[in-house]
Amino acid sequence: MKKLKGCLYSASESNTKLPDLGPDLIMSEILPRLPAKCVGRAKKVCKEWLSCISSKEFVMMHCRHMCKGSRQKILSIGQESCFISSTTVDLVDEKTMITLPFHVRPSDVWILSSLNGLLCVCLRNTFEMLIWNPLIRSCINISDSKSYGFFKIYPDAVGLYIDSSNDYRVLHIKRGRFTVDVMAYSRRTSHWKRIPFLQKRHYHTNGYMWSGGTFCEDGLYFTVFQFWLAGDIVIIRFEVNTETFSEIGFPYVGNVMGL
């Protein structure tokens, strides 16, 4: 408890006592702003704090606070080790080794998408997809017995986004022989749902390559290009609130490398 108070307050700056703040304020405004190391210590304070810190809502709040300003971090995954380092110039050489919460070598982890400190990753040995917060060592497996949540490295595309209810979601685009199958996973409900794709489009074929999704405001964007025909590029936009797809013309960039 003393260690936690040391993380929350400086004795020279404040005489406020922890109990005076009230449990709601502590859970919603203070704990989510703590560094990952202090969050780990806070789990040992009591069962109530452990339950709060282990909840989905806390994971999302912590991610939002950690992505601001100088608190941003860099995750480095090597062949045998995994490190987190600061983006702050004077701390750039400081690294913290972390232990992966899944039983694979670091080199067998594929990062598919990232948003506000959350990562969607795939395990190379099983192709299972997981949502992982490296800062607080929180991880959930989003694959299930119905074959949802398994990633194929060439035909599939994935993007992380936030909907209007502040629910973190994973959009998984699966391309088959004649179809594009789209599933969305809810971090809040822990369930998958099917979403209809564009009608009469040929983006399912092997001739097209898909980028990972980039989330911006209310849209999740994928770049799709046909590598057999130079210049045939389109942007697919997924409107996260209406859950609909649309095509956007790719901006003209001129002659690239003589093509």
Short mmCIF file of N, CA and C in Angstrom, two decimals, residues 18-167:
data_model
loop_
_atom_site.label_atom_id
_atom_site.label_comp_id
_atom_site.label_asym_id
_atom_site.label_seq_id
_atom_site.Cartn_x
_atom_site.Cartn_y
_atom_site.Cartn_z
N LEU A 18 -5.41 8.95 0.77
CA LEU A 18 -6.03 8.09 -0.22
C LEU A 18 -7.50 7.81 0.06
N PRO A 19 -7.92 7.48 1.32
CA PRO A 19 -9.33 7.19 1.56
C PRO A 19 -10.26 8.36 1.29
N ASP A 20 -9.76 9.62 1.37
CA ASP A 20 -10.61 10.78 1.16
C ASP A 20 -11.07 10.93 -0.28
N LEU A 21 -10.41 10.27 -1.20
CA LEU A 21 -10.72 10.44 -2.61
C LEU A 21 -11.97 9.68 -3.03
N GLY A 22 -12.30 8.61 -2.36
CA GLY A 22 -13.46 7.83 -2.74
C GLY A 22 -13.09 6.76 -3.76
N PRO A 23 -13.69 5.58 -3.68
CA PRO A 23 -13.31 4.47 -4.57
C PRO A 23 -13.59 4.73 -6.03
N ASP A 24 -14.70 5.44 -6.36
CA ASP A 24 -15.04 5.68 -7.76
C ASP A 24 -13.99 6.54 -8.44
N LEU A 25 -13.53 7.59 -7.75
CA LEU A 25 -12.52 8.48 -8.32
C LEU A 25 -11.21 7.74 -8.53
N ILE A 26 -10.85 6.92 -7.57
CA ILE A 26 -9.60 6.15 -7.68
C ILE A 26 -9.64 5.21 -8.87
N MET A 27 -10.77 4.50 -9.02
CA MET A 27 -10.89 3.50 -10.09
C MET A 27 -10.97 4.12 -11.48
N SER A 28 -11.64 5.26 -11.59
CA SER A 28 -11.90 5.82 -12.92
C SER A 28 -10.89 6.87 -13.35
N GLU A 29 -10.25 7.56 -12.40
CA GLU A 29 -9.39 8.69 -12.77
C GLU A 29 -7.93 8.51 -12.39
N ILE A 30 -7.63 7.73 -11.38
CA ILE A 30 -6.25 7.63 -10.90
C ILE A 30 -5.57 6.35 -11.38
N LEU A 31 -6.17 5.21 -11.10
CA LEU A 31 -5.53 3.96 -11.48
C LEU A 31 -5.25 3.86 -12.99
N PRO A 32 -6.17 4.29 -13.88
CA PRO A 32 -5.87 4.19 -15.32
C PRO A 32 -4.70 5.05 -15.77
N ARG A 33 -4.31 6.04 -14.97
CA ARG A 33 -3.20 6.92 -15.34
C ARG A 33 -1.85 6.47 -14.80
N LEU A 34 -1.85 5.41 -14.00
CA LEU A 34 -0.59 4.94 -13.42
C LEU A 34 0.27 4.24 -14.46
N PRO A 35 1.59 4.29 -14.31
CA PRO A 35 2.47 3.48 -15.15
C PRO A 35 2.18 2.00 -14.96
N ALA A 36 2.56 1.20 -15.94
CA ALA A 36 2.24 -0.23 -15.91
C ALA A 36 2.78 -0.91 -14.65
N LYS A 37 3.99 -0.52 -14.21
CA LYS A 37 4.58 -1.15 -13.03
C LYS A 37 3.73 -0.91 -11.79
N CYS A 38 3.21 0.32 -11.66
CA CYS A 38 2.36 0.64 -10.50
C CYS A 38 1.02 -0.06 -10.58
N VAL A 39 0.51 -0.24 -11.79
CA VAL A 39 -0.75 -0.97 -11.96
C VAL A 39 -0.58 -2.41 -11.48
N GLY A 40 0.58 -3.00 -11.79
CA GLY A 40 0.85 -4.36 -11.32
C GLY A 40 0.88 -4.44 -9.80
N ARG A 41 1.45 -3.43 -9.15
CA ARG A 41 1.48 -3.40 -7.69
C ARG A 41 0.07 -3.21 -7.13
N ALA A 42 -0.73 -2.39 -7.82
CA ALA A 42 -2.08 -2.10 -7.34
C ALA A 42 -2.96 -3.33 -7.30
N LYS A 43 -2.66 -4.32 -8.13
CA LYS A 43 -3.45 -5.55 -8.13
C LYS A 43 -3.39 -6.28 -6.78
N LYS A 44 -2.33 -6.03 -6.02
CA LYS A 44 -2.12 -6.74 -4.76
C LYS A 44 -2.75 -6.03 -3.56
N VAL A 45 -3.35 -4.85 -3.78
CA VAL A 45 -3.90 -4.08 -2.66
C VAL A 45 -5.09 -4.79 -2.03
N CYS A 46 -6.05 -5.19 -2.87
CA CYS A 46 -7.25 -5.88 -2.36
C CYS A 46 -7.95 -6.56 -3.53
N LYS A 47 -8.95 -7.38 -3.21
CA LYS A 47 -9.69 -8.11 -4.25
C LYS A 47 -10.46 -7.16 -5.17
N GLU A 48 -10.98 -6.06 -4.59
CA GLU A 48 -11.75 -5.11 -5.39
C GLU A 48 -10.87 -4.46 -6.46
N TRP A 49 -9.64 -4.08 -6.05
CA TRP A 49 -8.74 -3.46 -7.01
C TRP A 49 -8.30 -4.46 -8.08
N LEU A 50 -8.06 -5.68 -7.67
CA LEU A 50 -7.68 -6.72 -8.62
C LEU A 50 -8.78 -6.93 -9.65
N SER A 51 -10.03 -6.97 -9.18
CA SER A 51 -11.17 -7.16 -10.08
C SER A 51 -11.30 -6.00 -11.06
N CYS A 52 -11.12 -4.77 -10.55
CA CYS A 52 -11.23 -3.59 -11.41
C CYS A 52 -10.14 -3.57 -12.47
N ILE A 53 -8.90 -3.80 -12.08
CA ILE A 53 -7.77 -3.73 -13.00
C ILE A 53 -7.83 -4.84 -14.04
N SER A 54 -8.47 -5.95 -13.70
CA SER A 54 -8.58 -7.08 -14.63
C SER A 54 -9.75 -6.95 -15.59
N SER A 55 -10.56 -5.92 -15.43
CA SER A 55 -11.77 -5.77 -16.25
C SER A 55 -11.44 -5.23 -17.64
N LYS A 56 -12.33 -5.46 -18.60
CA LYS A 56 -12.15 -4.96 -19.96
C LYS A 56 -12.16 -3.43 -19.99
N GLU A 57 -13.04 -2.83 -19.17
CA GLU A 57 -13.16 -1.37 -19.17
C GLU A 57 -11.87 -0.71 -18.71
N PHE A 58 -11.22 -1.30 -17.69
CA PHE A 58 -9.97 -0.71 -17.21
C PHE A 58 -8.88 -0.81 -18.26
N VAL A 59 -8.80 -1.94 -18.95
CA VAL A 59 -7.79 -2.10 -20.00
C VAL A 59 -7.93 -1.01 -21.05
N MET A 60 -9.17 -0.71 -21.45
CA MET A 60 -9.39 0.33 -22.46
C MET A 60 -9.03 1.71 -21.93
N MET A 61 -9.41 2.02 -20.69
CA MET A 61 -9.08 3.31 -20.11
C MET A 61 -7.58 3.50 -20.01
N HIS A 62 -6.87 2.46 -19.57
CA HIS A 62 -5.42 2.54 -19.44
C HIS A 62 -4.76 2.78 -20.79
N CYS A 63 -5.25 2.12 -21.82
CA CYS A 63 -4.70 2.31 -23.17
C CYS A 63 -4.86 3.75 -23.63
N ARG A 64 -6.03 4.34 -23.39
CA ARG A 64 -6.27 5.71 -23.84
C ARG A 64 -5.33 6.69 -23.15
N HIS A 65 -5.09 6.50 -21.86
CA HIS A 65 -4.21 7.42 -21.13
C HIS A 65 -2.75 7.23 -21.51
N MET A 66 -2.34 5.98 -21.74
CA MET A 66 -0.95 5.72 -22.05
C MET A 66 -0.52 6.20 -23.43
N CYS A 67 -1.50 6.44 -24.33
CA CYS A 67 -1.14 6.84 -25.69
C CYS A 67 -0.93 8.33 -25.81
N LYS A 68 -1.02 9.09 -24.72
CA LYS A 68 -0.93 10.54 -24.77
C LYS A 68 0.50 11.02 -24.54
N GLY A 69 0.94 11.93 -25.41
CA GLY A 69 2.18 12.67 -25.22
C GLY A 69 3.40 11.81 -24.94
N SER A 70 4.13 12.20 -23.90
CA SER A 70 5.41 11.56 -23.59
C SER A 70 5.25 10.16 -23.02
N ARG A 71 4.01 9.72 -22.79
CA ARG A 71 3.81 8.40 -22.21
C ARG A 71 3.76 7.31 -23.28
N GLN A 72 3.93 7.70 -24.53
CA GLN A 72 3.93 6.71 -25.60
C GLN A 72 5.16 5.81 -25.48
N LYS A 73 4.97 4.56 -25.88
CA LYS A 73 6.03 3.56 -25.77
C LYS A 73 6.28 2.89 -27.10
N ILE A 74 7.44 2.28 -27.21
CA ILE A 74 7.81 1.50 -28.39
C ILE A 74 7.97 0.05 -27.97
N LEU A 75 7.31 -0.86 -28.68
CA LEU A 75 7.43 -2.29 -28.44
C LEU A 75 8.38 -2.88 -29.48
N SER A 76 9.42 -3.55 -29.01
CA SER A 76 10.39 -4.19 -29.90
C SER A 76 10.36 -5.69 -29.68
N ILE A 77 10.08 -6.44 -30.74
CA ILE A 77 10.02 -7.90 -30.64
C ILE A 77 11.14 -8.48 -31.47
N GLY A 78 12.03 -9.21 -30.81
CA GLY A 78 13.14 -9.86 -31.49
C GLY A 78 12.93 -11.35 -31.63
N GLN A 79 14.01 -12.04 -31.93
CA GLN A 79 13.92 -13.49 -32.09
C GLN A 79 13.61 -14.20 -30.77
N GLU A 80 14.24 -13.73 -29.69
CA GLU A 80 14.10 -14.42 -28.41
C GLU A 80 13.63 -13.52 -27.28
N SER A 81 13.48 -12.22 -27.51
CA SER A 81 13.14 -11.31 -26.42
C SER A 81 12.18 -10.23 -26.89
N CYS A 82 11.56 -9.57 -25.90
CA CYS A 82 10.59 -8.52 -26.18
C CYS A 82 10.84 -7.37 -25.20
N PHE A 83 10.94 -6.13 -25.71
CA PHE A 83 11.26 -4.97 -24.88
C PHE A 83 10.23 -3.87 -25.09
N ILE A 84 10.04 -3.06 -24.05
CA ILE A 84 9.28 -1.82 -24.14
C ILE A 84 10.22 -0.67 -23.79
N SER A 85 10.25 0.35 -24.63
CA SER A 85 11.10 1.51 -24.37
C SER A 85 10.29 2.78 -24.55
N SER A 86 10.80 3.89 -24.01
CA SER A 86 10.10 5.16 -24.05
C SER A 86 10.45 5.92 -25.32
N THR A 87 9.51 6.76 -25.79
CA THR A 87 9.77 7.62 -26.94
C THR A 87 10.42 8.94 -26.52
N THR A 88 10.50 9.19 -25.20
CA THR A 88 11.12 10.40 -24.71
C THR A 88 12.62 10.38 -25.01
N VAL A 89 13.15 11.50 -25.51
CA VAL A 89 14.53 11.54 -25.99
C VAL A 89 15.53 11.13 -24.92
N ASP A 90 15.35 11.65 -23.69
CA ASP A 90 16.35 11.36 -22.66
C ASP A 90 16.19 9.96 -22.06
N LEU A 91 15.12 9.26 -22.45
CA LEU A 91 14.92 7.90 -21.94
C LEU A 91 14.94 6.86 -23.04
N VAL A 92 15.35 7.27 -24.24
CA VAL A 92 15.23 6.40 -25.40
C VAL A 92 16.04 5.11 -25.26
N ASP A 93 17.12 5.16 -24.49
CA ASP A 93 17.97 3.97 -24.33
C ASP A 93 17.51 3.06 -23.19
N GLU A 94 16.52 3.49 -22.42
CA GLU A 94 16.02 2.66 -21.33
C GLU A 94 15.01 1.65 -21.86
N LYS A 95 15.25 0.37 -21.58
CA LYS A 95 14.38 -0.69 -22.06
C LYS A 95 13.95 -1.57 -20.90
N THR A 96 12.72 -2.05 -20.99
CA THR A 96 12.20 -2.98 -20.00
C THR A 96 11.82 -4.27 -20.70
N MET A 97 12.45 -5.37 -20.30
CA MET A 97 12.11 -6.65 -20.90
C MET A 97 10.78 -7.13 -20.34
N ILE A 98 9.93 -7.64 -21.20
CA ILE A 98 8.65 -8.17 -20.75
C ILE A 98 8.53 -9.64 -21.16
N THR A 99 7.72 -10.35 -20.41
CA THR A 99 7.45 -11.76 -20.70
C THR A 99 6.14 -11.87 -21.46
N LEU A 100 6.15 -12.58 -22.55
CA LEU A 100 4.93 -12.73 -23.34
C LEU A 100 3.88 -13.53 -22.56
N PRO A 101 2.61 -13.15 -22.64
CA PRO A 101 1.56 -13.88 -21.92
C PRO A 101 1.04 -15.10 -22.68
N PHE A 102 1.73 -15.47 -23.76
CA PHE A 102 1.35 -16.66 -24.52
C PHE A 102 2.60 -17.50 -24.75
N HIS A 103 2.41 -18.78 -24.94
CA HIS A 103 3.52 -19.73 -24.94
C HIS A 103 4.10 -19.92 -26.34
N VAL A 104 4.72 -18.87 -26.86
CA VAL A 104 5.44 -18.95 -28.12
C VAL A 104 6.69 -18.09 -28.03
N ARG A 105 7.60 -18.30 -28.94
CA ARG A 105 8.77 -17.44 -29.02
C ARG A 105 8.36 -16.07 -29.54
N PRO A 106 9.05 -15.00 -29.14
CA PRO A 106 8.71 -13.67 -29.65
C PRO A 106 8.69 -13.59 -31.17
N SER A 107 9.58 -14.34 -31.83
CA SER A 107 9.63 -14.30 -33.30
C SER A 107 8.40 -14.94 -33.94
N ASP A 108 7.60 -15.65 -33.15
CA ASP A 108 6.40 -16.30 -33.67
C ASP A 108 5.14 -15.48 -33.41
N VAL A 109 5.31 -14.20 -33.09
CA VAL A 109 4.18 -13.31 -32.86
C VAL A 109 4.10 -12.32 -34.02
N TRP A 110 2.98 -12.31 -34.73
CA TRP A 110 2.74 -11.35 -35.80
C TRP A 110 1.83 -10.25 -35.27
N ILE A 111 2.24 -9.00 -35.43
CA ILE A 111 1.39 -7.87 -35.06
C ILE A 111 0.54 -7.50 -36.28
N LEU A 112 -0.77 -7.64 -36.14
CA LEU A 112 -1.69 -7.40 -37.25
C LEU A 112 -2.22 -5.97 -37.27
N SER A 113 -2.45 -5.39 -36.09
CA SER A 113 -3.01 -4.04 -36.01
C SER A 113 -2.76 -3.49 -34.62
N SER A 114 -2.78 -2.15 -34.49
CA SER A 114 -2.59 -1.52 -33.19
C SER A 114 -3.47 -0.29 -33.09
N LEU A 115 -3.89 0.03 -31.86
CA LEU A 115 -4.71 1.21 -31.62
C LEU A 115 -4.67 1.55 -30.14
N ASN A 116 -4.20 2.76 -29.82
CA ASN A 116 -4.21 3.26 -28.44
C ASN A 116 -3.53 2.31 -27.45
N GLY A 117 -2.47 1.67 -27.87
CA GLY A 117 -1.75 0.77 -26.97
C GLY A 117 -2.20 -0.67 -27.01
N LEU A 118 -3.36 -0.94 -27.61
CA LEU A 118 -3.81 -2.31 -27.79
C LEU A 118 -3.24 -2.87 -29.09
N LEU A 119 -2.88 -4.15 -29.06
CA LEU A 119 -2.39 -4.82 -30.25
C LEU A 119 -3.29 -6.01 -30.57
N CYS A 120 -3.53 -6.21 -31.86
CA CYS A 120 -4.13 -7.46 -32.31
C CYS A 120 -3.01 -8.27 -32.93
N VAL A 121 -2.74 -9.44 -32.37
CA VAL A 121 -1.61 -10.26 -32.82
C VAL A 121 -2.09 -11.64 -33.22
N CYS A 122 -1.24 -12.31 -33.98
CA CYS A 122 -1.50 -13.69 -34.40
C CYS A 122 -0.32 -14.55 -33.98
N LEU A 123 -0.62 -15.74 -33.46
CA LEU A 123 0.42 -16.69 -33.07
C LEU A 123 0.76 -17.57 -34.26
N ARG A 124 2.02 -17.60 -34.61
CA ARG A 124 2.45 -18.25 -35.83
C ARG A 124 2.21 -19.76 -35.83
N ASN A 125 2.25 -20.39 -34.67
CA ASN A 125 2.12 -21.85 -34.64
C ASN A 125 0.68 -22.32 -34.72
N THR A 126 -0.28 -21.52 -34.26
CA THR A 126 -1.68 -21.94 -34.25
C THR A 126 -2.58 -21.04 -35.10
N PHE A 127 -2.10 -19.86 -35.49
CA PHE A 127 -2.85 -18.87 -36.26
C PHE A 127 -4.00 -18.26 -35.45
N GLU A 128 -3.98 -18.44 -34.13
CA GLU A 128 -4.98 -17.82 -33.27
C GLU A 128 -4.72 -16.31 -33.19
N MET A 129 -5.81 -15.54 -33.09
CA MET A 129 -5.71 -14.09 -32.92
C MET A 129 -5.97 -13.72 -31.47
N LEU A 130 -5.22 -12.72 -30.97
CA LEU A 130 -5.35 -12.28 -29.59
C LEU A 130 -5.33 -10.76 -29.53
N ILE A 131 -5.98 -10.20 -28.52
CA ILE A 131 -5.87 -8.78 -28.21
C ILE A 131 -4.95 -8.67 -27.00
N TRP A 132 -3.92 -7.83 -27.12
CA TRP A 132 -2.86 -7.79 -26.12
C TRP A 132 -2.54 -6.35 -25.76
N ASN A 133 -2.50 -6.08 -24.46
CA ASN A 133 -2.00 -4.79 -23.95
C ASN A 133 -0.65 -5.07 -23.29
N PRO A 134 0.46 -4.80 -23.97
CA PRO A 134 1.79 -5.15 -23.42
C PRO A 134 2.13 -4.40 -22.14
N LEU A 135 1.58 -3.20 -21.94
CA LEU A 135 1.96 -2.39 -20.79
C LEU A 135 1.49 -3.00 -19.47
N ILE A 136 0.30 -3.58 -19.46
CA ILE A 136 -0.22 -4.15 -18.21
C ILE A 136 -0.34 -5.67 -18.29
N ARG A 137 0.29 -6.26 -19.33
CA ARG A 137 0.36 -7.72 -19.48
C ARG A 137 -1.03 -8.36 -19.58
N SER A 138 -1.98 -7.65 -20.16
CA SER A 138 -3.33 -8.19 -20.31
C SER A 138 -3.49 -8.77 -21.71
N CYS A 139 -4.11 -9.94 -21.82
CA CYS A 139 -4.23 -10.61 -23.10
C CYS A 139 -5.48 -11.47 -23.12
N ILE A 140 -6.24 -11.43 -24.23
CA ILE A 140 -7.38 -12.33 -24.40
C ILE A 140 -7.29 -12.99 -25.77
N ASN A 141 -7.68 -14.25 -25.82
CA ASN A 141 -7.70 -15.00 -27.07
C ASN A 141 -9.08 -14.83 -27.69
N ILE A 142 -9.15 -14.32 -28.92
CA ILE A 142 -10.44 -14.05 -29.54
C ILE A 142 -10.83 -15.10 -30.58
N SER A 143 -10.06 -16.18 -30.69
CA SER A 143 -10.44 -17.28 -31.56
C SER A 143 -11.40 -18.20 -30.82
N ASP A 144 -12.26 -18.92 -31.56
CA ASP A 144 -13.21 -19.81 -30.91
C ASP A 144 -13.40 -21.08 -31.74
N SER A 145 -14.28 -21.96 -31.26
CA SER A 145 -14.47 -23.28 -31.86
C SER A 145 -15.17 -23.22 -33.21
N LYS A 146 -15.75 -22.06 -33.57
CA LYS A 146 -16.46 -21.94 -34.84
C LYS A 146 -15.53 -21.45 -35.96
N SER A 147 -14.26 -21.50 -35.71
CA SER A 147 -13.20 -21.10 -36.65
C SER A 147 -13.10 -19.60 -36.80
N TYR A 148 -13.79 -18.83 -35.97
CA TYR A 148 -13.62 -17.39 -35.99
C TYR A 148 -12.31 -17.02 -35.29
N GLY A 149 -11.68 -15.96 -35.75
CA GLY A 149 -10.49 -15.47 -35.07
C GLY A 149 -9.22 -16.20 -35.40
N PHE A 150 -9.16 -16.87 -36.54
CA PHE A 150 -7.94 -17.52 -37.00
C PHE A 150 -7.48 -16.80 -38.27
N PHE A 151 -6.22 -16.41 -38.29
CA PHE A 151 -5.70 -15.52 -39.33
C PHE A 151 -4.89 -16.29 -40.37
N LYS A 152 -5.14 -16.01 -41.64
CA LYS A 152 -4.33 -16.52 -42.74
C LYS A 152 -3.52 -15.36 -43.30
N ILE A 153 -2.23 -15.53 -43.36
CA ILE A 153 -1.34 -14.40 -43.58
C ILE A 153 -1.48 -13.77 -44.96
N TYR A 154 -1.82 -14.50 -46.00
CA TYR A 154 -1.89 -13.89 -47.32
C TYR A 154 -3.29 -13.35 -47.66
N PRO A 155 -4.36 -14.11 -47.52
CA PRO A 155 -5.66 -13.58 -47.95
C PRO A 155 -6.34 -12.66 -46.94
N ASP A 156 -6.00 -12.73 -45.66
CA ASP A 156 -6.76 -12.01 -44.64
C ASP A 156 -6.24 -10.60 -44.39
N ALA A 157 -7.12 -9.75 -43.82
CA ALA A 157 -6.76 -8.40 -43.40
C ALA A 157 -7.48 -8.09 -42.10
N VAL A 158 -6.81 -7.31 -41.23
CA VAL A 158 -7.35 -7.03 -39.89
C VAL A 158 -7.18 -5.55 -39.57
N GLY A 159 -8.14 -4.99 -38.83
CA GLY A 159 -8.03 -3.63 -38.35
C GLY A 159 -8.70 -3.48 -37.00
N LEU A 160 -8.10 -2.69 -36.11
CA LEU A 160 -8.68 -2.35 -34.81
C LEU A 160 -9.38 -1.01 -34.91
N TYR A 161 -10.55 -0.89 -34.27
CA TYR A 161 -11.26 0.39 -34.29
C TYR A 161 -12.10 0.53 -33.03
N ILE A 162 -12.65 1.76 -32.83
CA ILE A 162 -13.53 2.06 -31.71
C ILE A 162 -14.86 2.55 -32.28
N ASP A 163 -15.97 1.99 -31.79
CA ASP A 163 -17.27 2.43 -32.29
C ASP A 163 -17.82 3.57 -31.43
N SER A 164 -19.05 3.99 -31.71
CA SER A 164 -19.63 5.15 -31.03
C SER A 164 -19.89 4.90 -29.55
N SER A 165 -19.91 3.64 -29.12
CA SER A 165 -20.11 3.31 -27.71
C SER A 165 -18.80 3.12 -26.97
N ASN A 166 -17.67 3.49 -27.61
CA ASN A 166 -16.32 3.32 -27.04
C ASN A 166 -15.96 1.86 -26.82
N ASP A 167 -16.51 1.01 -27.65
CA ASP A 167 -16.16 -0.41 -27.59
C ASP A 167 -15.04 -0.68 -28.59
#
